[in-house]
Coordinates of C-alpha atoms in Angstrom, one line a residue:
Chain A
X1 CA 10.2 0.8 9.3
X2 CA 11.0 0.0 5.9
X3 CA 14.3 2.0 5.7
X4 CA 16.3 -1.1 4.3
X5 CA 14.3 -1.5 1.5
X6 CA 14.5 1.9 0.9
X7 CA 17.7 2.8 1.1
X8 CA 18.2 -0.4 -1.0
X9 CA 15.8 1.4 -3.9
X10 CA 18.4 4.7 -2.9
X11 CA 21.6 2.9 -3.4
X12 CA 20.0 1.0 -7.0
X13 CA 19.1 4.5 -8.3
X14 CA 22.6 6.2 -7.3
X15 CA 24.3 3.7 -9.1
X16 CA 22.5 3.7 -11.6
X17 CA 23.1 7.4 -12.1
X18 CA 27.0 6.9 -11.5
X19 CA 27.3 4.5 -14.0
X20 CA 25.4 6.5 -16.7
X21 CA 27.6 9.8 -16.2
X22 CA 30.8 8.0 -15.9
X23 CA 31.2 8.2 -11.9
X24 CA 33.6 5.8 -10.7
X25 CA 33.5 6.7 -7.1
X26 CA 30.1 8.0 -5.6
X27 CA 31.4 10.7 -2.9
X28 CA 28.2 11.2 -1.5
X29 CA 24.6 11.3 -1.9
X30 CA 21.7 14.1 -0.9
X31 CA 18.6 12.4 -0.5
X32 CA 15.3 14.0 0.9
X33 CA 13.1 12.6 3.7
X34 CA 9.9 14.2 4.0
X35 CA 8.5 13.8 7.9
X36 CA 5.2 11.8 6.9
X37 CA 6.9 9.1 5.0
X38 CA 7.4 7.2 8.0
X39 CA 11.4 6.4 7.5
X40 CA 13.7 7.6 10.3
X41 CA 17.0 9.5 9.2
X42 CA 19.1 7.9 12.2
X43 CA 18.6 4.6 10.7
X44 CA 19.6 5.6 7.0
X45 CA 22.6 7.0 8.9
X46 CA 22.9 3.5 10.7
X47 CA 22.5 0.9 8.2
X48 CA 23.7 2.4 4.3
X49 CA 26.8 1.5 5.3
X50 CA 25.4 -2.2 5.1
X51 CA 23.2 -1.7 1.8
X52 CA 26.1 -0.2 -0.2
X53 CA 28.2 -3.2 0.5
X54 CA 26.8 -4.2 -2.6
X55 CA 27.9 -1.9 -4.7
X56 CA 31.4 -0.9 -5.3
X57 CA 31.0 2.2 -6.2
X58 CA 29.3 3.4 -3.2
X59 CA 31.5 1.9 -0.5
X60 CA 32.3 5.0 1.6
X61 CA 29.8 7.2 -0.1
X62 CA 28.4 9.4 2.7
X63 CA 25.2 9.9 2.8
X64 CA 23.8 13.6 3.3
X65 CA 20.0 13.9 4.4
X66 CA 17.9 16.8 4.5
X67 CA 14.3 16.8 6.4
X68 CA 11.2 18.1 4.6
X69 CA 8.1 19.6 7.0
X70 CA 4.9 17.8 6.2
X71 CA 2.5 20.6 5.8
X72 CA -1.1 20.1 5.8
X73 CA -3.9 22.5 4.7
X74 CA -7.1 22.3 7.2
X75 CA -9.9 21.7 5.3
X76 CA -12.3 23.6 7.4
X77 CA -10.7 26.3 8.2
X78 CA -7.8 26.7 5.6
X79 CA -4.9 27.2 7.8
X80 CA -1.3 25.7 7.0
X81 CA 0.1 23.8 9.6
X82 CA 3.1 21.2 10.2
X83 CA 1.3 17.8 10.7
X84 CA 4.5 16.3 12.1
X85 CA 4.0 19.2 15.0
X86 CA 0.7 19.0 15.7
X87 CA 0.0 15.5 15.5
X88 CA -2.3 15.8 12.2
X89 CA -4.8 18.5 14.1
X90 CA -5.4 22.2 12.8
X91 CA -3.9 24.0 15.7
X92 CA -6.5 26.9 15.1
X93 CA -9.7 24.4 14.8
X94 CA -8.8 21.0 16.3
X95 CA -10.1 19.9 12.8
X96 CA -8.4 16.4 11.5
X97 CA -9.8 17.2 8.4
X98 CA -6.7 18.2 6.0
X99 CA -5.1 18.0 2.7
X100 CA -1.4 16.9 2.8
X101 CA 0.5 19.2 0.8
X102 CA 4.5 17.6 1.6
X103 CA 6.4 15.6 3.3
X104 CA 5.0 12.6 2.1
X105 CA 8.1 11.2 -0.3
X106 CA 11.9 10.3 0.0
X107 CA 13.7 12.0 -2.6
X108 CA 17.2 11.1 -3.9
X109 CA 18.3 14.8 -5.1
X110 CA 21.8 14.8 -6.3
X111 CA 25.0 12.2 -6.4
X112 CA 28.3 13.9 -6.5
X113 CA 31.7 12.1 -7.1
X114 CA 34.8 11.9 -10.0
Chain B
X1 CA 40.1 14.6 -10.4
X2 CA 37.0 17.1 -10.9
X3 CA 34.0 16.3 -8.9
X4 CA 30.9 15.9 -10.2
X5 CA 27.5 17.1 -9.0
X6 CA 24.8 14.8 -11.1
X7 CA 21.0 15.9 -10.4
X8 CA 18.4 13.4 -10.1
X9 CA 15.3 14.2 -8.3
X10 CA 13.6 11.0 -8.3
X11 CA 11.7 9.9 -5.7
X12 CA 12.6 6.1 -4.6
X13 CA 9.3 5.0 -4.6
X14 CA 9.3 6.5 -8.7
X15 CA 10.2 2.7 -9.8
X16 CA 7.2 1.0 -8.3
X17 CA 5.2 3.5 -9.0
X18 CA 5.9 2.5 -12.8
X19 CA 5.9 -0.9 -12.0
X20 CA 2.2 -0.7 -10.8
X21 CA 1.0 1.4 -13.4
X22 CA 2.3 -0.8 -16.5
X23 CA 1.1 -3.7 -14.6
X24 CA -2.3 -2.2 -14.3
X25 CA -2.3 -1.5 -18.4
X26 CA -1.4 -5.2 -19.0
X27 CA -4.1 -6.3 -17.0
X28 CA -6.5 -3.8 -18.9
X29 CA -5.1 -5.3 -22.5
X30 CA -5.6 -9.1 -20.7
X31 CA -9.2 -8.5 -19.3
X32 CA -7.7 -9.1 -15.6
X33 CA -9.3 -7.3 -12.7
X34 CA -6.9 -7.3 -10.3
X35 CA -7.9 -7.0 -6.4
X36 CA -6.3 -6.1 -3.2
X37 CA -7.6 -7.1 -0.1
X38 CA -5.9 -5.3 2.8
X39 CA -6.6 -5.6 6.8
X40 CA -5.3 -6.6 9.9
X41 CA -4.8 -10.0 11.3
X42 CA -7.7 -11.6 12.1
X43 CA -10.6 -8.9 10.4
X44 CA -12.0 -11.5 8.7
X45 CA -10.4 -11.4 4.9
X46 CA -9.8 -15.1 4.2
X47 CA -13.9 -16.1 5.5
X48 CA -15.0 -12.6 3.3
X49 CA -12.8 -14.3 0.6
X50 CA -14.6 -17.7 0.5
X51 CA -17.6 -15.7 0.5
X52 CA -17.1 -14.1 -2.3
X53 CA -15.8 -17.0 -4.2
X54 CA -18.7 -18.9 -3.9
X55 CA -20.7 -16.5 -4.6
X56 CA -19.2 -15.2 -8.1
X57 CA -17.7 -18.9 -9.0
X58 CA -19.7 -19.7 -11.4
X59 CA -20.2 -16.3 -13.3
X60 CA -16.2 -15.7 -13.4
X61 CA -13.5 -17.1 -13.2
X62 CA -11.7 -16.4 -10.0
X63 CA -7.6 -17.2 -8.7
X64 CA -5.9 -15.8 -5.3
X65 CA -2.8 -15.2 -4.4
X66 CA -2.1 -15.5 -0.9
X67 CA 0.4 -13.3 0.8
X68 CA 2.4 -14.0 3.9
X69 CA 5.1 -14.3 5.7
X70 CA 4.5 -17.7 6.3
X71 CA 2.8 -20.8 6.3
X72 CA -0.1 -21.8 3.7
X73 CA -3.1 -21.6 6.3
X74 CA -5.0 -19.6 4.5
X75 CA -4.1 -21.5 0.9
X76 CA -5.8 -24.5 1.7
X77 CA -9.1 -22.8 3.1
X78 CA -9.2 -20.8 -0.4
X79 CA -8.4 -24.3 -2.3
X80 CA -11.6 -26.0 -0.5
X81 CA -13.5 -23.6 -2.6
X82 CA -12.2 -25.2 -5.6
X83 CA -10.9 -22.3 -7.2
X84 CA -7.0 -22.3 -7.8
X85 CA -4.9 -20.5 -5.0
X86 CA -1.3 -20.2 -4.6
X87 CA 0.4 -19.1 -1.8
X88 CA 3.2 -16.2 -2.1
X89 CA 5.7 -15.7 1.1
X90 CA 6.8 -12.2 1.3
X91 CA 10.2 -13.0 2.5
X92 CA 10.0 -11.6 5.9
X93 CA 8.7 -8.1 4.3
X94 CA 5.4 -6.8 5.7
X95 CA 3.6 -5.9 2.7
X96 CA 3.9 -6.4 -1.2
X97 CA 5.1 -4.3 -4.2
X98 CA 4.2 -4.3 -7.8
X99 CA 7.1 -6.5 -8.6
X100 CA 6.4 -9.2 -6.4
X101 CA 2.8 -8.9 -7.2
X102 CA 3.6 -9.3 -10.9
X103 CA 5.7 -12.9 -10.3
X104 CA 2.7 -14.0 -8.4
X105 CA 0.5 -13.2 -11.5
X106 CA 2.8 -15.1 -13.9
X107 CA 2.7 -18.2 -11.5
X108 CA -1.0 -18.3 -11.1
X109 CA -1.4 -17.8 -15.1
X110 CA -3.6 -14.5 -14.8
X111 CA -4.1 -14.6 -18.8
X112 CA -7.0 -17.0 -18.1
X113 CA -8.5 -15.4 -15.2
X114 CA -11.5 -12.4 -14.8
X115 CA -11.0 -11.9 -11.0
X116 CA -7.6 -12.3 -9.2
X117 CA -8.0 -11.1 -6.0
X118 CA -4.2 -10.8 -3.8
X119 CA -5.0 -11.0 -0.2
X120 CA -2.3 -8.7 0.9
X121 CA -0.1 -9.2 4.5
X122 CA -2.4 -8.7 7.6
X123 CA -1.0 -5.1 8.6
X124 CA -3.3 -1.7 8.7
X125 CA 0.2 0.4 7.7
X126 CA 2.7 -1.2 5.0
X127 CA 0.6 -2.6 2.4
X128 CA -1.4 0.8 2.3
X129 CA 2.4 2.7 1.3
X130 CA 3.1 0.3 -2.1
X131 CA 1.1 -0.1 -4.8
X132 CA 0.9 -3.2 -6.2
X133 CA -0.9 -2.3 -9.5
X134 CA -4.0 -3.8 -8.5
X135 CA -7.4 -2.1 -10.2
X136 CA -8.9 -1.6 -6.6
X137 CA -8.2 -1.7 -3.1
X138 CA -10.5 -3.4 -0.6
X139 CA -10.0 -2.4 3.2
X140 CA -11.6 -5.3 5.7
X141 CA -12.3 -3.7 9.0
X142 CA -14.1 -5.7 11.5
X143 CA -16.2 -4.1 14.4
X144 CA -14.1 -5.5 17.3
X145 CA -11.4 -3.2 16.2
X146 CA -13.2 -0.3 16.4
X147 CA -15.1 3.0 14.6
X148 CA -11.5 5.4 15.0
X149 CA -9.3 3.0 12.6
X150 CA -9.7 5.7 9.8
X151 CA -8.4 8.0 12.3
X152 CA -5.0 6.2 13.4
X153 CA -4.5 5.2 10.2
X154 CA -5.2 7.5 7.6
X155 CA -3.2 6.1 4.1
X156 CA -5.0 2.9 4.1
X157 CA -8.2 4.4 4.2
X158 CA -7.1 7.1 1.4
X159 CA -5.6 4.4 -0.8
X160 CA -9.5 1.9 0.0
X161 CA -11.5 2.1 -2.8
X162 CA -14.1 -0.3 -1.1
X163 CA -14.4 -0.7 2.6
X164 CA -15.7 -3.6 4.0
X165 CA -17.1 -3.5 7.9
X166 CA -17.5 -7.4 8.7
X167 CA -18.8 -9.1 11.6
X168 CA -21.8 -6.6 11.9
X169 CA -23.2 -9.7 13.8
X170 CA -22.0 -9.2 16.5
X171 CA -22.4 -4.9 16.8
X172 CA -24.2 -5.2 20.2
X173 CA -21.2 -6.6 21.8
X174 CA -19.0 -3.9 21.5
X175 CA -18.9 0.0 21.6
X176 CA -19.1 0.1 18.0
X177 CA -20.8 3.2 15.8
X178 CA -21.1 2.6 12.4
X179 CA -22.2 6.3 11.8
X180 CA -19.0 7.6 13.3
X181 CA -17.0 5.1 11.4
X182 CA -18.5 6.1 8.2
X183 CA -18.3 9.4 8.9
X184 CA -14.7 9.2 9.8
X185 CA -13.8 6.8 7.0
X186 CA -15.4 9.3 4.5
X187 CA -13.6 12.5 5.9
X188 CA -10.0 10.4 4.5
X189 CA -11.9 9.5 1.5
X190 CA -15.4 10.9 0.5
X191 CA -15.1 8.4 -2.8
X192 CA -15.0 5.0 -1.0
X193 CA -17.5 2.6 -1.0
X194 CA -19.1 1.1 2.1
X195 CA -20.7 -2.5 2.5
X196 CA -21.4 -3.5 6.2
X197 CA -21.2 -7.4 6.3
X198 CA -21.4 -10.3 8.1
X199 CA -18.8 -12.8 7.0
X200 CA -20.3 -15.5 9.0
X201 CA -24.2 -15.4 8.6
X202 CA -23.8 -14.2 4.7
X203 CA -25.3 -10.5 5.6
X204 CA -24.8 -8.1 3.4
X205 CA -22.5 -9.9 1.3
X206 CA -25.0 -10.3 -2.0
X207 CA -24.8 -6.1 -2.2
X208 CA -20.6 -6.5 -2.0
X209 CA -20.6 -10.0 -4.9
X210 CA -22.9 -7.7 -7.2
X211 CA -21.3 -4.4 -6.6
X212 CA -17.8 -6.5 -7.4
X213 CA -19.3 -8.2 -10.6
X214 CA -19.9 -4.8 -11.7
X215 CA -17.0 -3.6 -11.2
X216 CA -14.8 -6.8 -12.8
X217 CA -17.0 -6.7 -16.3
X218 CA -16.6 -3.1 -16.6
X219 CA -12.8 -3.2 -16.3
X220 CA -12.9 -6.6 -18.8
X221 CA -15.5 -4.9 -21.3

């Protein structure tokens, strides 16, 4: 639900980098989105458009997003599972007891441009 | 023209994750303790608040900032106490970030202050997701809402450093088990720290004022 302000933080740190390596024109951006961060990719899709209004540089930057499992260890019973899946229980123990390993984080990877 | 592929790898929450931490060293180097009171609407923060106040008044020196989206409500309530308060709206947003919690600081002169406790946006999610440099989190959960909260909302009880169970009062009246709450609250966070109170008849509050005295003149010493 926050996915303005955070494509707002994405589109400060891409320019950011694009001005300090010389970039002109951001051609597009690869960010992360890890499954447990809360931040739905269909409305980064929807609304950078809107945020990068704001910054020259990125008007007609596409935006590229890849989705990272949120994998949890059980703590009872040490098996791996995707949280996202099995809506946080160990599918071999019912246990909600786990340690989240990823998927937690929104990463901006890479900016390519000229 | 050549294209460019420039790495970066930085997560977007990196910057107020900085934010918070260099807040927290300047409030270390001023003496500050700096708390965060997080619920939802209605658990019973701004009546725990007063509580607190008037209890520690007079051994430290207090200030609130009040966080909202709007109106000043809970300001004045704080004010009657005679301790200063200011009120910060959060612009529409649904919680608060280190940056935002830092102007707040500057405009309620924190310099002079041992305890400035930031009673964060009535929400169980957002506030839990930002850090806003504060030294410790307090979680308000009152027993109307029920023992499974640490279950549908696991971050804010991972981020709590002190959970708070107000209106034990009124316990009988609802299907509330503070065994499975604890339990449940402890299984996201075995470090937290538990103090079942009543707001409104003053139980159990004495054991939360001393435990947060200690805690303020350890961070100020």
């Amino acid at each position: 639900m926050h996915e303005i302000g955070m494509l707002k933080q994405t589109a400060k740190i891409a320019e950011r980098y694009a001005r300090d390596n010389g970039l002109t024109k951001v051609e597009s951006i690869q960010i992360e989105v890890g499954q447990l961060s809360g931040a739905l990719p269909y409305i980064f899709y929807e609304y950078f458009d809107y945020v990068a209004k704001d910054y020259p540089c990125l008007n007609g930057t596409k935006l590229e997003i890849k989705e990272v499992i949120g994998e949890g260890l059980c703590n009872d019973c040490h098996a791996l599972f995707n949280v996202y899946e099995f809506e946080g229980k160990c599918p071999r123990c019912g246990s909600q007891n786990k340690k989240i390993l990823s998927g937690t984080d929104i990463r901006l990877v890479s900016i390519t441009g000229v | 023209m050549e294209v460019k592929i420039i790495d970066v790898k930085e997560s977007i929450f990196a910057d107020n994750n900085a934010n918070a931490d260099k807040l927290r060293e300047e409030l270390k180097a001023n003496k500050t303790f700096l708390l965060n009171i997080m619920s939802s609407p209605g658990s019973g923060k701004t009546t725990t608040l007063t509580r607190v106040i008037n209890n520690l008044k007079d051994k430290i020196k207090i200030g609130v900032m009040e966080a909202d989206i709007d109106s000043d409500v809970d300001t004045k309530k704080i004010l009657e106490t005679g301790i200063n308060a200011i009120q910060l709206h959060t612009g529409g947003m649904c919680h608060l970030d280190a940056d935002m919690t830092y102007q707040g600081l500057k405009e309620i002169d924190y310099k002079n202050l041992d305890l400035v406790v930031l009673e964060n946006v009535g929400n169980l999610v957002c506030p839990a997701e930002f850090d806003t440099g504060s030294v410790a989190n307090m979680v308000i959960l009152s027993v109307p809402e029920g023992h499974d909260k640490p279950l549908k909302y696991p971050l804010m009880f991972e981020v709590a450093d002190i959970l708070v169970i107000n209106k034990i009062d009124v316990m009988r009246c609802f299907d509330f088990d503070l065994k499975k709450l604890e339990e449940y609250a402890y299984m996201r966070n075995p470090n937290l720290k538990i103090f079942p109170i009543s707001a409104k008849t003053n139980q159990g509050v004495d054991a939360l004022c001393d435990y947060l005295y200690k805690e303020v003149n350890e961070w100020n010493n």
